[in-house]
Tab-separated table of C-alpha atoms in Angstrom:
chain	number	residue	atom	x	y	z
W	11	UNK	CA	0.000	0.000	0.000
W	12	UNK	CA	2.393	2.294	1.108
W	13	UNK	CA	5.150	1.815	-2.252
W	14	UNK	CA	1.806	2.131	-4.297
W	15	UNK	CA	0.560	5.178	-3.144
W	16	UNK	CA	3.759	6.770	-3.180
W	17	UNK	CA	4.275	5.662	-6.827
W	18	UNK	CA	1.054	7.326	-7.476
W	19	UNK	CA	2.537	10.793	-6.375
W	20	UNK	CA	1.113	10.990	-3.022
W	21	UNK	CA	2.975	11.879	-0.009
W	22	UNK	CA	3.468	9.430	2.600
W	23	UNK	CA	4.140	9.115	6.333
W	24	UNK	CA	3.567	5.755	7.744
W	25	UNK	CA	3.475	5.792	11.697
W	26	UNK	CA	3.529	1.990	13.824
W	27	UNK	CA	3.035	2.421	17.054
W	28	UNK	CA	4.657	-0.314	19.665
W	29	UNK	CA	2.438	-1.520	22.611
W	30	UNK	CA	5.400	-2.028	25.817
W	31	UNK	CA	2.493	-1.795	28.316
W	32	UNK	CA	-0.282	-3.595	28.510
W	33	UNK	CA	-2.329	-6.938	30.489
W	34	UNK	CA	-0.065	-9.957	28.839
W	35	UNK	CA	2.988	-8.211	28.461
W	36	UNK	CA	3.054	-7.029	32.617
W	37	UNK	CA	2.275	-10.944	33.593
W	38	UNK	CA	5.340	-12.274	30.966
W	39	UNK	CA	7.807	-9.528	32.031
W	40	UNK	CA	7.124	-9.916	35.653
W	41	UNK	CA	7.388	-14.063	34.954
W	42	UNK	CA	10.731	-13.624	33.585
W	43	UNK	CA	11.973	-11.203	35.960
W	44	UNK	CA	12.555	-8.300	33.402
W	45	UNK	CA	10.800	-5.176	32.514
W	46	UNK	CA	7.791	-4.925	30.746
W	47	UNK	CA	10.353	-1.817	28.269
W	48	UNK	CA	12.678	-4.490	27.763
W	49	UNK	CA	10.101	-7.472	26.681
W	50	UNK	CA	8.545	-4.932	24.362
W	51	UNK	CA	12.193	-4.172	22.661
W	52	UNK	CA	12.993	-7.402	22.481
W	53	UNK	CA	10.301	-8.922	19.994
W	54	UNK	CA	10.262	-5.698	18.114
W	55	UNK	CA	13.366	-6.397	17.366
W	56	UNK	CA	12.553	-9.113	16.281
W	57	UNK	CA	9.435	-8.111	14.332
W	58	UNK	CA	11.439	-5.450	12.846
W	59	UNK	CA	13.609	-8.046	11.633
W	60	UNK	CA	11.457	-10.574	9.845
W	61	UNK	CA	9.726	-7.210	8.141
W	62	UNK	CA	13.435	-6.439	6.787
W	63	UNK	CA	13.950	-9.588	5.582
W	64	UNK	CA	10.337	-9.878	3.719
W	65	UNK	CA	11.261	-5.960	2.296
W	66	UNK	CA	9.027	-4.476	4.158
W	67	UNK	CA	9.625	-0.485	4.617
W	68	UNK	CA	10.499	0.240	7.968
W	69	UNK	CA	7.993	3.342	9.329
W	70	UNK	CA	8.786	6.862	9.168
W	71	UNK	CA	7.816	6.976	13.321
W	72	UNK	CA	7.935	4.449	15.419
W	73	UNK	CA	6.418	5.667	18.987
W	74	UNK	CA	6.709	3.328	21.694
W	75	UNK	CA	3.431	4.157	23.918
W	76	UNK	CA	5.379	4.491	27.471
W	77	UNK	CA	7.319	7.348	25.583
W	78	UNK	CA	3.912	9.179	24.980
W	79	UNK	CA	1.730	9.362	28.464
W	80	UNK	CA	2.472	12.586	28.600
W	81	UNK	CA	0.108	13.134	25.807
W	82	UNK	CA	-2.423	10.583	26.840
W	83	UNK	CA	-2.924	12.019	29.942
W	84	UNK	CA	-3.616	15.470	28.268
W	85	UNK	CA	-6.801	13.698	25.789
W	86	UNK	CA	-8.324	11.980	28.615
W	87	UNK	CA	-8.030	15.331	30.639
W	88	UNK	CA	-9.735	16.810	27.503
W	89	UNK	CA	-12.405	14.000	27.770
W	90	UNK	CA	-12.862	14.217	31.342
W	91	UNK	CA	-13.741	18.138	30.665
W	92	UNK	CA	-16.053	17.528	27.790
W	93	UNK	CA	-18.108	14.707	30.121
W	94	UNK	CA	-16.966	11.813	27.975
W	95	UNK	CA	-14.669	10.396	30.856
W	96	UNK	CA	-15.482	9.887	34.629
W	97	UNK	CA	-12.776	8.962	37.477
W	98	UNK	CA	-13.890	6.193	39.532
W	99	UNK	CA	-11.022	5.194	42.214
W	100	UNK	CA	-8.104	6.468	40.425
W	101	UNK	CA	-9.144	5.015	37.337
W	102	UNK	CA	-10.555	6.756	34.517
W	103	UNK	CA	-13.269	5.500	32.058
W	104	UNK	CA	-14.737	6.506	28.851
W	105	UNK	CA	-18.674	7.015	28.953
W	106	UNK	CA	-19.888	5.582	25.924
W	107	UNK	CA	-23.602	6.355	26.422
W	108	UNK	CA	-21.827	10.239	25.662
W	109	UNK	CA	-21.466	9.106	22.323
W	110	UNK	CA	-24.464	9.083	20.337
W	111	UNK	CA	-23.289	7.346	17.433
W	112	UNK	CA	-20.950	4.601	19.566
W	113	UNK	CA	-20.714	1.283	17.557
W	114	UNK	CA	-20.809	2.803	14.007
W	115	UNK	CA	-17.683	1.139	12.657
W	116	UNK	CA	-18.744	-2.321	13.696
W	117	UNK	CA	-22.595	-1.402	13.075
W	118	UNK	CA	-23.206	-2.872	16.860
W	119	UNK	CA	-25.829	-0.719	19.073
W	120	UNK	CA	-24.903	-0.616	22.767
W	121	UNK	CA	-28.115	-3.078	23.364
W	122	UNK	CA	-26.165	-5.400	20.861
W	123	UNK	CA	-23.404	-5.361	22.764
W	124	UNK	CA	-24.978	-5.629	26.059
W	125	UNK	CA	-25.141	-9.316	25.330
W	126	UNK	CA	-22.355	-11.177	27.182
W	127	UNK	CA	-20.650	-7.750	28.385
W	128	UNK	CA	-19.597	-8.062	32.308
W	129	UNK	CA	-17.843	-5.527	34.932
W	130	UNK	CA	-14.281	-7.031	36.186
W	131	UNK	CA	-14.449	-7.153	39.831
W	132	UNK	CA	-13.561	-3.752	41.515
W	133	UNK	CA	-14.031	-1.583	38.535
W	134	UNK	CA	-16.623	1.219	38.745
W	135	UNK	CA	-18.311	1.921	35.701
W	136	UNK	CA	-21.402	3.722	34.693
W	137	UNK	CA	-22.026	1.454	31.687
W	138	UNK	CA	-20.641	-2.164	31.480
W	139	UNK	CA	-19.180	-1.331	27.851
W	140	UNK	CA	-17.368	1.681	29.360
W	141	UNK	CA	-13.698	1.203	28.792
W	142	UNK	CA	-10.414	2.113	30.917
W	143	UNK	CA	-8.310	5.463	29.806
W	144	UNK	CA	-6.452	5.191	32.499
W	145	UNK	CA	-6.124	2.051	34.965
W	146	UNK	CA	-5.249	2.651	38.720
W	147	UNK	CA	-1.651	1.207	40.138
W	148	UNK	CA	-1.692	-2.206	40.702
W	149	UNK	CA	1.204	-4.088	42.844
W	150	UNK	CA	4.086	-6.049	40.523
W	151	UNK	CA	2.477	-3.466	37.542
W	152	UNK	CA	4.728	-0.372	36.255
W	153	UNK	CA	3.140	2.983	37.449
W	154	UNK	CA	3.105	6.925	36.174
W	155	UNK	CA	1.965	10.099	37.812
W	156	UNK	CA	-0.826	11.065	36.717
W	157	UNK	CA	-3.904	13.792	37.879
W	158	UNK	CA	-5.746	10.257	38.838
W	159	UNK	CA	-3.114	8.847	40.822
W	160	UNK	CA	-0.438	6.579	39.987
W	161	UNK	CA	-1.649	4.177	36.998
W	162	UNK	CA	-1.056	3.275	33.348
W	163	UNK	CA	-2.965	4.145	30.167
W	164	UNK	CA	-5.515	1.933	28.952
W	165	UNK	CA	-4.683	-0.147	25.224
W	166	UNK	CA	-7.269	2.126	23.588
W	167	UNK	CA	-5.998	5.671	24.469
W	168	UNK	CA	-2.250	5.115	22.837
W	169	UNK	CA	-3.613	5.317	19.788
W	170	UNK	CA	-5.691	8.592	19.490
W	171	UNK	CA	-2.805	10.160	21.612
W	172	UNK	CA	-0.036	9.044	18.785
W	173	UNK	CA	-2.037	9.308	15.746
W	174	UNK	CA	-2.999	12.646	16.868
W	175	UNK	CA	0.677	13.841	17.767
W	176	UNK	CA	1.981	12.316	15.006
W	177	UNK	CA	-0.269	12.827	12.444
W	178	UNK	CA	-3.327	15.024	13.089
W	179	UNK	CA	-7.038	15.089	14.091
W	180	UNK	CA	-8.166	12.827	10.816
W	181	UNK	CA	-6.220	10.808	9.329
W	182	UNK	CA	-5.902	9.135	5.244
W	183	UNK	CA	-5.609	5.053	6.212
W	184	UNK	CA	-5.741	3.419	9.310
W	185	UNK	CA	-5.268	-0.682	9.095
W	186	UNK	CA	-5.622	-3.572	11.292
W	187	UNK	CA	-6.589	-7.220	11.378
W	188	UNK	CA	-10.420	-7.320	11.101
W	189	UNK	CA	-10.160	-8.854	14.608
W	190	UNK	CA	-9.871	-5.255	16.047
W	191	UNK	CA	-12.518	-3.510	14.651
W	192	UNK	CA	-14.319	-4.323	18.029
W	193	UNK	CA	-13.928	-3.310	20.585
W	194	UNK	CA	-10.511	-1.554	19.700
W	195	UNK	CA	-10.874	0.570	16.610
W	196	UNK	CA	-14.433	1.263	17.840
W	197	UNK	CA	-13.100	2.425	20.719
W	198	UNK	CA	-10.449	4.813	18.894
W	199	UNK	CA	-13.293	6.526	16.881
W	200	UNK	CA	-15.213	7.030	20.261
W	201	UNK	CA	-11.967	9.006	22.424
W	202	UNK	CA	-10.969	10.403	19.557
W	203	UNK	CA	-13.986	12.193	17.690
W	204	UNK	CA	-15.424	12.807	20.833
W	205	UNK	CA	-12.020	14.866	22.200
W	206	UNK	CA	-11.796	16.818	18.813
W	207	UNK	CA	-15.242	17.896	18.860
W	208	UNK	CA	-16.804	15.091	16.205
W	209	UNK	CA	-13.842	15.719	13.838
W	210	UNK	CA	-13.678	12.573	11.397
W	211	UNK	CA	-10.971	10.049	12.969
W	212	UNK	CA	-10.857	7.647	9.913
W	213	UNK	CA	-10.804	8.527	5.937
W	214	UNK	CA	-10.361	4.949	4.804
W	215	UNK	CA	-10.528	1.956	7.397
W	216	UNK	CA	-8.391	-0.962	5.606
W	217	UNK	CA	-8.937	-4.619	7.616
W	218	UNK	CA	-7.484	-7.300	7.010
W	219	UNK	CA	-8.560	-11.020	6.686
W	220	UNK	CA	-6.950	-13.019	9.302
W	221	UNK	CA	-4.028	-15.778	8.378
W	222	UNK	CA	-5.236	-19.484	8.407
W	223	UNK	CA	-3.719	-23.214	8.583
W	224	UNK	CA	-5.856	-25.678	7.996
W	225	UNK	CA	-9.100	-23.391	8.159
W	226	UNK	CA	-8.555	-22.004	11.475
W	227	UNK	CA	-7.019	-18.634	12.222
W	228	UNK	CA	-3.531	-18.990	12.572
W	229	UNK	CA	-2.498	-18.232	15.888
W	230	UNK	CA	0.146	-18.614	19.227
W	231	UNK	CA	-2.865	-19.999	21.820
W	232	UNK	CA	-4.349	-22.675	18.652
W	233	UNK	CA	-0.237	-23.887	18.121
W	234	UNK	CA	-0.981	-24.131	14.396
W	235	UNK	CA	1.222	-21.175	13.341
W	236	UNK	CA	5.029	-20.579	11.761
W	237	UNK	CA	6.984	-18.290	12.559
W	238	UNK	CA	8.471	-15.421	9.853
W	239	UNK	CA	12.047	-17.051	9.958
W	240	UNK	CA	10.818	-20.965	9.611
W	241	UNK	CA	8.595	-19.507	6.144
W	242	UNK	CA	11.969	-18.393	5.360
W	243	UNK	CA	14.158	-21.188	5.633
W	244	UNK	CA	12.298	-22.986	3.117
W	245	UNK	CA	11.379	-20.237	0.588
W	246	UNK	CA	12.270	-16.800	-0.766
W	247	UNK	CA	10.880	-13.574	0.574
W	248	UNK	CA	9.252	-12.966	-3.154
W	249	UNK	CA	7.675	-16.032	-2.805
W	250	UNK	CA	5.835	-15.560	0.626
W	251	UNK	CA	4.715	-12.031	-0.429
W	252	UNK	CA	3.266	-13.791	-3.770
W	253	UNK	CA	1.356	-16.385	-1.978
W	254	UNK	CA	0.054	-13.209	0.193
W	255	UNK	CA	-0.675	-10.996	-2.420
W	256	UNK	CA	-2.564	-13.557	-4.281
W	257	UNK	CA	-5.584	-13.187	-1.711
W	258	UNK	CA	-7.780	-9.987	-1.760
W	259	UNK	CA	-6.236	-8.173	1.734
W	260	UNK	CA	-9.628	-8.385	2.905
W	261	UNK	CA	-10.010	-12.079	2.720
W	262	UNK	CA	-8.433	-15.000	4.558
W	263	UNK	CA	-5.109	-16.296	3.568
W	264	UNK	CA	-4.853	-20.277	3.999
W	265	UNK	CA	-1.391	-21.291	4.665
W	266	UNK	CA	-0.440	-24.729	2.727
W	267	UNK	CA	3.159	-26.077	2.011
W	268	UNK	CA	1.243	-26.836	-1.776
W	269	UNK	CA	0.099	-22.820	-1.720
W	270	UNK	CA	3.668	-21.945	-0.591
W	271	UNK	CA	5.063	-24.314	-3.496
W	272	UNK	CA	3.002	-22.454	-6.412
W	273	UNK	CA	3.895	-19.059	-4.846
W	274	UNK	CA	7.886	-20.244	-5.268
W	275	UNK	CA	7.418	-21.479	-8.678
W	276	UNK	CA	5.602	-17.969	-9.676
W	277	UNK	CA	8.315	-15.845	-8.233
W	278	UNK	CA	10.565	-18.105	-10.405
W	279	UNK	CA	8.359	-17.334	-13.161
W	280	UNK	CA	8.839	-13.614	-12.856
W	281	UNK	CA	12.359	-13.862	-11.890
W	282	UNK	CA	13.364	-15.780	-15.064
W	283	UNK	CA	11.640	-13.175	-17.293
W	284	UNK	CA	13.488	-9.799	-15.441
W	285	UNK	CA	16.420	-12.071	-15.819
W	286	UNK	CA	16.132	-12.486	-19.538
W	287	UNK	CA	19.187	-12.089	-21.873
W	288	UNK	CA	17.632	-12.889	-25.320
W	289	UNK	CA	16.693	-9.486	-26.220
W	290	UNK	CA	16.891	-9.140	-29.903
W	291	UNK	CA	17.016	-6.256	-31.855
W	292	UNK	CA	13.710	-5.907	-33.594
W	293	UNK	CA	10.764	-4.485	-33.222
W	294	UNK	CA	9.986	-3.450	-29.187
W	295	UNK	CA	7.542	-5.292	-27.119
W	296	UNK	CA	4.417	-3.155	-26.273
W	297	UNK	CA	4.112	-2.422	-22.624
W	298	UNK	CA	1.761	0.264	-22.198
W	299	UNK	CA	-1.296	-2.000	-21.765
W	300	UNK	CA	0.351	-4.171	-19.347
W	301	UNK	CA	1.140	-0.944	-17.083
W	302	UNK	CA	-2.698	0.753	-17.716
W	303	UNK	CA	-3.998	-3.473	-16.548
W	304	UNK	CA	-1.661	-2.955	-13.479
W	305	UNK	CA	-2.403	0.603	-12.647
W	306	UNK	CA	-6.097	0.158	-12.778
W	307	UNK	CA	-6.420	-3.163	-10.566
W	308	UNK	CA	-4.477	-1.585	-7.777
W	309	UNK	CA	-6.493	1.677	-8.157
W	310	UNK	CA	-9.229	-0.796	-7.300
W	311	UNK	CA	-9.071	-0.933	-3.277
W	312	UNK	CA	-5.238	-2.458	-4.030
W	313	UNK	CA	-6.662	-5.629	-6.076
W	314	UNK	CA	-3.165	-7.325	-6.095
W	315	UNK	CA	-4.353	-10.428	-7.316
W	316	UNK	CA	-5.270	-9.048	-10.446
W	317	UNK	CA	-2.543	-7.302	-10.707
W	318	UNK	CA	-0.131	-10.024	-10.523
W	319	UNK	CA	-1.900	-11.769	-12.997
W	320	UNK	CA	-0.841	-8.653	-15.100
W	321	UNK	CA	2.696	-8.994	-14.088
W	322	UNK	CA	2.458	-13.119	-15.537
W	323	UNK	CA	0.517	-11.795	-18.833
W	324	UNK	CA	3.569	-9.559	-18.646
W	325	UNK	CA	6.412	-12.436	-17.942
W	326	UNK	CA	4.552	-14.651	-20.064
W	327	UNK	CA	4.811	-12.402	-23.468
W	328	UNK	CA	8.362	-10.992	-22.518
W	329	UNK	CA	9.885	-14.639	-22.925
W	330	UNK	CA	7.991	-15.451	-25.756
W	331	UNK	CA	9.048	-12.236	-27.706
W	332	UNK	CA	12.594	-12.700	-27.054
W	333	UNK	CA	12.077	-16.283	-28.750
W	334	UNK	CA	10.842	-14.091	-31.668
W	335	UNK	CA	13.943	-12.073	-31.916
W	336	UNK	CA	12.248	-8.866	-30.354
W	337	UNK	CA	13.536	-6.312	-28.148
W	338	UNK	CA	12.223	-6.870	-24.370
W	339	UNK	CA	15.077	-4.251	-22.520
W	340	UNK	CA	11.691	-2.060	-22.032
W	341	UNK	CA	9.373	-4.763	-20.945
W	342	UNK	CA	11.987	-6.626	-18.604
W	343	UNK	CA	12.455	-3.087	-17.297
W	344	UNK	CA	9.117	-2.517	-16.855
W	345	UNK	CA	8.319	-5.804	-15.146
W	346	UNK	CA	10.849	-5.484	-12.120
W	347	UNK	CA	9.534	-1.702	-11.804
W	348	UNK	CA	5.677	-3.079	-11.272
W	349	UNK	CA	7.030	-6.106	-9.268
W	350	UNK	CA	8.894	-3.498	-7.194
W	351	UNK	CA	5.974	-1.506	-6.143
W	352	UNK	CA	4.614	-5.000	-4.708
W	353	UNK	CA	7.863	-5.322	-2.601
W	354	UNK	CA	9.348	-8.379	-5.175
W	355	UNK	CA	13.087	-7.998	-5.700
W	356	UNK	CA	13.131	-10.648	-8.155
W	357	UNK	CA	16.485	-11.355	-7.667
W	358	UNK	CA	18.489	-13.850	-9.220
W	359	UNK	CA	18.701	-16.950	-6.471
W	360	UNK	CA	22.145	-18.059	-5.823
W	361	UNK	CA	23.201	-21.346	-6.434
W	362	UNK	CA	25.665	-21.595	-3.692
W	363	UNK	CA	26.216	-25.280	-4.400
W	364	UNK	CA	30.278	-24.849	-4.142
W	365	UNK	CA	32.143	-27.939	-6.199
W	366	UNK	CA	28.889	-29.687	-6.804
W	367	UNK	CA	27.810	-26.984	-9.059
W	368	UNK	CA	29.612	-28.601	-12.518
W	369	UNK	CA	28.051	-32.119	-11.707
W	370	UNK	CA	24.260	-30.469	-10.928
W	371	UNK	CA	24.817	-28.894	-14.371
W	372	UNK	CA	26.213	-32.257	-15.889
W	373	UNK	CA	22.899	-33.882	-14.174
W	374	UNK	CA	20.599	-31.175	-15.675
W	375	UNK	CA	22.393	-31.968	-19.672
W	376	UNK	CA	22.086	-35.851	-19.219
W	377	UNK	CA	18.184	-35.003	-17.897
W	378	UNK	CA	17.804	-32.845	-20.996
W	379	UNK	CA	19.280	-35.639	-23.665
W	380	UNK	CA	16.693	-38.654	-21.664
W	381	UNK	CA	13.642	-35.896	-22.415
W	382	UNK	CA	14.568	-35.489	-26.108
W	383	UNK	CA	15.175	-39.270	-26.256
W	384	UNK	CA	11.452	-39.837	-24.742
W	385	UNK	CA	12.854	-41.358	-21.432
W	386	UNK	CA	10.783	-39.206	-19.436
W	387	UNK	CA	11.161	-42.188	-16.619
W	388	UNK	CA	14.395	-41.973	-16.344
W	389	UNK	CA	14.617	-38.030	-16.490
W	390	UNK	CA	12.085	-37.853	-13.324
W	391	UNK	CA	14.435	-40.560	-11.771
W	392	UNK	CA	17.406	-37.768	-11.786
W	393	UNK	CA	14.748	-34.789	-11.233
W	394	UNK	CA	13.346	-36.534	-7.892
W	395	UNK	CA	17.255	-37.178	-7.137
W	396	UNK	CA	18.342	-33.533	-7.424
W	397	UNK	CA	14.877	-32.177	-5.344
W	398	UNK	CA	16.359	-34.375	-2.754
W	399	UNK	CA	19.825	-33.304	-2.678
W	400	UNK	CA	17.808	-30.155	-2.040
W	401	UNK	CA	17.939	-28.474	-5.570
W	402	UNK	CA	14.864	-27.347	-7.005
W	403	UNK	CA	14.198	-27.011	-10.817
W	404	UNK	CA	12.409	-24.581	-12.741
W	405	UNK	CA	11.251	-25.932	-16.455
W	406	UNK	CA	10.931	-22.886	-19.145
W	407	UNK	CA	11.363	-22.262	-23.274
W	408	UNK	CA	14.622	-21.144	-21.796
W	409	UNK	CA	15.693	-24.238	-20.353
W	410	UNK	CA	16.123	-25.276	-16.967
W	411	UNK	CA	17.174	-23.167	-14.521
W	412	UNK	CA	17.703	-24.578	-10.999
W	413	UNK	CA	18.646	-23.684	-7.532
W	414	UNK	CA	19.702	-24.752	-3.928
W	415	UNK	CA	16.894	-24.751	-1.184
């Protein structure tokens, strides 16, 4: 989203905020014996990481929401004087009932949502879908100073207090996992419309569909996840951002060592195109219909399905032109620009296979001469061989091209 729109001319600051204070990560930090800061930093880290190694952009800010209390405190003063908020035993809650139009993101009425809802023991709310602002001290839990009392913000309030520091009052594009549209994005649109006086909080809300394995969401508490670093292991960071970028962002992705498979072999696909050195010297291949195909689909609510099928179309003609005797500099050009916007490198895989290199190559020539001599037995005998010997094949007009897992 964010290459797209700034290859569409816009102007773009992209702000992640990092949670180092909240319910599960007090209880982890305090099981480990370190600080909640220094949990936090450490997966991070690590996130920050994995997003590196899939080419991800890193953000232009990067608040971490200890280092902004200063500013909560100040909105849920601001909500407190508008009647929106109410102190209850030095904790601080936001009235909902204040909010006429409360639920309109999730299209949930406070009835609705009555169903199920429950007050924790020792909290003191009006409503029982009021939510904490700001929590009272607990013992073993990290404290600030605050008008209330000594406490912590609430999960809710980072966000309206960075987004608003960091970016204004209303904001383009705000995404998430469709798992937090209640009760936390609902819950940003209440503090933070109702602090700057109904302003809009949200342009564009962009959720996502939630990963799957096996038809269940993916996650830590289920045990039916991988991590980043074992996707990687096994494939290339163009192929994991194919097999997402296959799926309309708003639907489910279903994980599948045979979906992960097909993603490698299309990254292959694309790479062997960018990658190819018959360009002749006649007449140019036409691109300009391939860009308009990729343009539009991704001016469609960022269809990148669609516009990866472009990208093939693209791949597709580029090798069979340069069969021809045409000249494909433009188009090859042209195809790692588009895959670029979509984060692909397309880089040539290295085949570090050290002194076995000359005898994979010898294998791949005595393979070829079996296929032209209809032994296709025998030529799957020394295909299977090489996948083994962890070398993976890639069958094209141009030949075979091959690689070490």
């Amino acid at each position: 989203v964010r290459r797209y729109l700034i290859y569409r001319g816009y102007k773009v600051k992209y702000v992640q905020n990092i949670t180092d204070v909240e319910d599960k990560i007090i209880d982890r930090a305090n099981r480990l014996g370190i600080k909640p800061r220094e949990l936090a930093e450490k997966f991070a880290n690590h996130y920050f990481e994995d997003m590196a190694a899939l080419n991800v952009l890193k953000p232009d800010v990067i608040p971490y929401a200890t280092e902004e209390i200063p500013t909560m405190i100040e909105v849920i003063k601001g909500l407190e004087k508008k009647g929106h908020a109410y102190a209850a035993n030095g904790s601080v809650y936001f009235r909902v009932r204040s909010m006429t139009d409360y639920g309109k993101l999730s299209h949930r009425t406070l009835d609705s949502m009555m169903a199920g809802a429950r007050v924790e023991v020792g909290e003191e709310k009006e409503h029982p879908m009021d939510f904490a602002l700001w929590k009272a001290a607990k013992p073993g839990e990290p404290s600030w100073d605050s008008p209330w009392g000594k406490g912590r913000p609430g999960w809710h309030i980072e966000c309206t207090a960075m987004s608003i520091k960091y970016l204004g009052e209303t904001i383009d594009i705000h995404s998430g996992g469709q798992d937090l549209i209640f009760p936390h994005h609902e819950n940003e649109i209440a503090q933070s419309e109702c602090y700057t006086g109904q302003k809009p909080f949200v342009k564009y809300w962009m959720h996502n569909g939630l990963f799957q394995q096996s038809g269940e969401k993916m996650s830590k508490s289920l045990g039916n996840f991988q991590t980043i670093k074992q996707v990687l292991e096994k494939h290339s960071a163009d192929g994991f951002r194919l097999f997402l970028l296959t799926s309309y962002y708003r639907s489910p992705a279903t994980y599948s060592a045979e979906a992960m498979e097909a993603a490698e072999k299309g990254a292959d696909r694309l790479r062997m195109a960018v990658n190819n050195a018959k360009s002749g010297s006649g007449k140019k291949l036409d691109i300009v219909g391939y860009r308009q195909q990729f343009i539009e689909f991704m001016d469609d609510d960022f269809g990148t399905s669609q516009a990866i099928a472009a990208l093939f179309d693209l791949a597709r003609d580029i090798n069979r032109s340069a069969e021809s005797g045409m000249d494909i500099g433009e188009a090859r050009q042209t195809l790692r620009e588009l895959s670029g916007i979509l984060g692909l490198t397309l880089q040539e895989a290295t085949n570090d296979a050290g002194d076995a290199a000359p005898f994979i190559e010898l294998l791949l020539a005595t393979r070829k001469r079996l296929r032209e001599a209809k032994q296709f037995q025998l030529a799957d005998e020394v295909r299977n061989k090489l996948t083994e010997l962890g070398v993976t094949l890639e069958d094209s007009a141009q030949g075979t091209a091959w690689k070490m897992k």
